[in-house]
Amino acid sequence: MKQRPVADLSTLPSFGVGPRSPTWWGTLGFMALEGTGFALAAGAYLYLALSWSEWPLGAPQPNHWPGTIVTLLL
């Protein structure tokens, strides 16, 4: 095993690292969008849960077997 560095990377430009990179900003924007979506979903759930005394609403329970069977077949 070599004990010395294979290449000196100190002379490489640093414009593609950290906040200078477009990928970094894209990832940050994606995380902000996902967080906003989850916050909106949680807010909608809490709004519905607090607005109606009977929650979840009195709909019949769905049949999960067709979806389970199709998932297992895939």
PDB file of C-alpha atoms in Angstrom:
ATOM      1  CA  MET A   1       0.000   0.000   0.000  1.00  0.00           C
ATOM      2  CA  LYS A   2       1.332   3.418  -0.939  1.00  0.00           C
ATOM      3  CA  GLN A   3       2.048   5.814   1.883  1.00  0.00           C
ATOM      4  CA  ARG A   4       2.118   8.998  -0.188  1.00  0.00           C
ATOM      5  CA  PRO A   5      -0.670  10.780  -2.081  1.00  0.00           C
ATOM      6  CA  VAL A   6      -1.177   9.601  -5.638  1.00  0.00           C
ATOM      7  CA  ALA A   7      -2.085  13.056  -6.968  1.00  0.00           C
ATOM      8  CA  ASP A   8      -2.020  16.605  -5.671  1.00  0.00           C
ATOM      9  CA  LEU A   9      -5.603  17.899  -5.854  1.00  0.00           C
ATOM     10  CA  SER A  10      -4.949  21.265  -4.224  1.00  0.00           C
ATOM     11  CA  THR A  11      -4.580  23.012  -7.588  1.00  0.00           C
ATOM     12  CA  LEU A  12      -8.017  21.966  -8.842  1.00  0.00           C
ATOM     13  CA  PRO A  13     -10.666  24.704  -8.997  1.00  0.00           C
ATOM     14  CA  SER A  14     -13.147  24.744  -6.146  1.00  0.00           C
ATOM     15  CA  PHE A  15     -16.118  26.147  -8.095  1.00  0.00           C
ATOM     16  CA  GLY A  16     -17.959  22.818  -8.115  1.00  0.00           C
ATOM     17  CA  VAL A  17     -17.927  22.297  -4.367  1.00  0.00           C
ATOM     18  CA  GLY A  18     -20.547  23.377  -1.836  1.00  0.00           C
ATOM     19  CA  PRO A  19     -22.922  26.290  -2.490  1.00  0.00           C
ATOM     20  CA  ARG A  20     -21.091  27.199  -5.671  1.00  0.00           C
ATOM     21  CA  SER A  21     -22.343  24.020  -7.341  1.00  0.00           C
ATOM     22  CA  PRO A  22     -25.678  24.015  -9.229  1.00  0.00           C
ATOM     23  CA  THR A  23     -26.228  20.439  -8.038  1.00  0.00           C
ATOM     24  CA  TRP A  24     -26.034  21.610  -4.436  1.00  0.00           C
ATOM     25  CA  TRP A  25     -28.705  24.257  -5.075  1.00  0.00           C
ATOM     26  CA  GLY A  26     -30.852  21.755  -6.976  1.00  0.00           C
ATOM     27  CA  THR A  27     -30.709  19.318  -4.074  1.00  0.00           C
ATOM     28  CA  LEU A  28     -31.546  22.085  -1.610  1.00  0.00           C
ATOM     29  CA  GLY A  29     -34.518  23.178  -3.730  1.00  0.00           C
ATOM     30  CA  PHE A  30     -35.767  19.598  -4.019  1.00  0.00           C
ATOM     31  CA  MET A  31     -35.564  19.142  -0.247  1.00  0.00           C
ATOM     32  CA  ALA A  32     -37.493  22.389   0.253  1.00  0.00           C
ATOM     33  CA  LEU A  33     -40.209  21.260  -2.166  1.00  0.00           C
ATOM     34  CA  GLU A  34     -40.528  17.851  -0.516  1.00  0.00           C
ATOM     35  CA  GLY A  35     -40.643  19.400   2.954  1.00  0.00           C
ATOM     36  CA  THR A  36     -43.335  21.837   1.826  1.00  0.00           C
ATOM     37  CA  GLY A  37     -45.380  18.965   0.389  1.00  0.00           C
ATOM     38  CA  PHE A  38     -45.174  16.983   3.620  1.00  0.00           C
ATOM     39  CA  ALA A  39     -46.065  20.069   5.669  1.00  0.00           C
ATOM     40  CA  LEU A  40     -49.106  20.734   3.457  1.00  0.00           C
ATOM     41  CA  ALA A  41     -50.233  17.109   3.748  1.00  0.00           C
ATOM     42  CA  ALA A  42     -49.863  17.181   7.540  1.00  0.00           C
ATOM     43  CA  GLY A  43     -51.695  20.517   7.730  1.00  0.00           C
ATOM     44  CA  ALA A  44     -54.560  19.217   5.578  1.00  0.00           C
ATOM     45  CA  TYR A  45     -54.852  16.109   7.740  1.00  0.00           C
ATOM     46  CA  LEU A  46     -54.923  18.139  10.950  1.00  0.00           C
ATOM     47  CA  TYR A  47     -57.463  20.562   9.465  1.00  0.00           C
ATOM     48  CA  LEU A  48     -59.791  17.726   8.490  1.00  0.00           C
ATOM     49  CA  ALA A  49     -59.274  15.861  11.763  1.00  0.00           C
ATOM     50  CA  LEU A  50     -60.062  18.936  13.865  1.00  0.00           C
ATOM     51  CA  SER A  51     -62.954  20.194  11.721  1.00  0.00           C
ATOM     52  CA  TRP A  52     -65.110  17.064  11.885  1.00  0.00           C
ATOM     53  CA  SER A  53     -65.959  15.287  15.104  1.00  0.00           C
ATOM     54  CA  GLU A  54     -66.327  11.957  13.304  1.00  0.00           C
ATOM     55  CA  TRP A  55     -62.863  11.340  11.906  1.00  0.00           C
ATOM     56  CA  PRO A  56     -62.018   9.453   9.833  1.00  0.00           C
ATOM     57  CA  LEU A  57     -65.213  10.074   7.941  1.00  0.00           C
ATOM     58  CA  GLY A  58     -67.865   7.342   8.020  1.00  0.00           C
ATOM     59  CA  ALA A  59     -66.890   5.694   4.754  1.00  0.00           C
ATOM     60  CA  PRO A  60     -66.741   1.904   4.520  1.00  0.00           C
ATOM     61  CA  GLN A  61     -63.327   0.343   5.011  1.00  0.00           C
ATOM     62  CA  PRO A  62     -61.584  -0.367   1.685  1.00  0.00           C
ATOM     63  CA  ASN A  63     -60.815  -3.872   0.514  1.00  0.00           C
ATOM     64  CA  HIS A  64     -57.023  -4.224   0.482  1.00  0.00           C
ATOM     65  CA  TRP A  65     -56.879  -7.739  -0.942  1.00  0.00           C
ATOM     66  CA  PRO A  66     -56.948  -6.867  -4.684  1.00  0.00           C
ATOM     67  CA  GLY A  67     -53.998  -4.504  -4.316  1.00  0.00           C
ATOM     68  CA  THR A  68     -52.122  -6.988  -2.126  1.00  0.00           C
ATOM     69  CA  ILE A  69     -52.589  -9.784  -4.655  1.00  0.00           C
ATOM     70  CA  VAL A  70     -51.460  -7.596  -7.569  1.00  0.00           C
ATOM     71  CA  THR A  71     -48.399  -6.470  -5.592  1.00  0.00           C
ATOM     72  CA  LEU A  72     -47.455 -10.067  -4.824  1.00  0.00           C
ATOM     73  CA  LEU A  73     -47.889 -11.035  -8.483  1.00  0.00           C
ATOM     74  CA  LEU A  74     -45.525  -8.286  -9.581  1.00  0.00           C
TER      75      LEU A  74
END
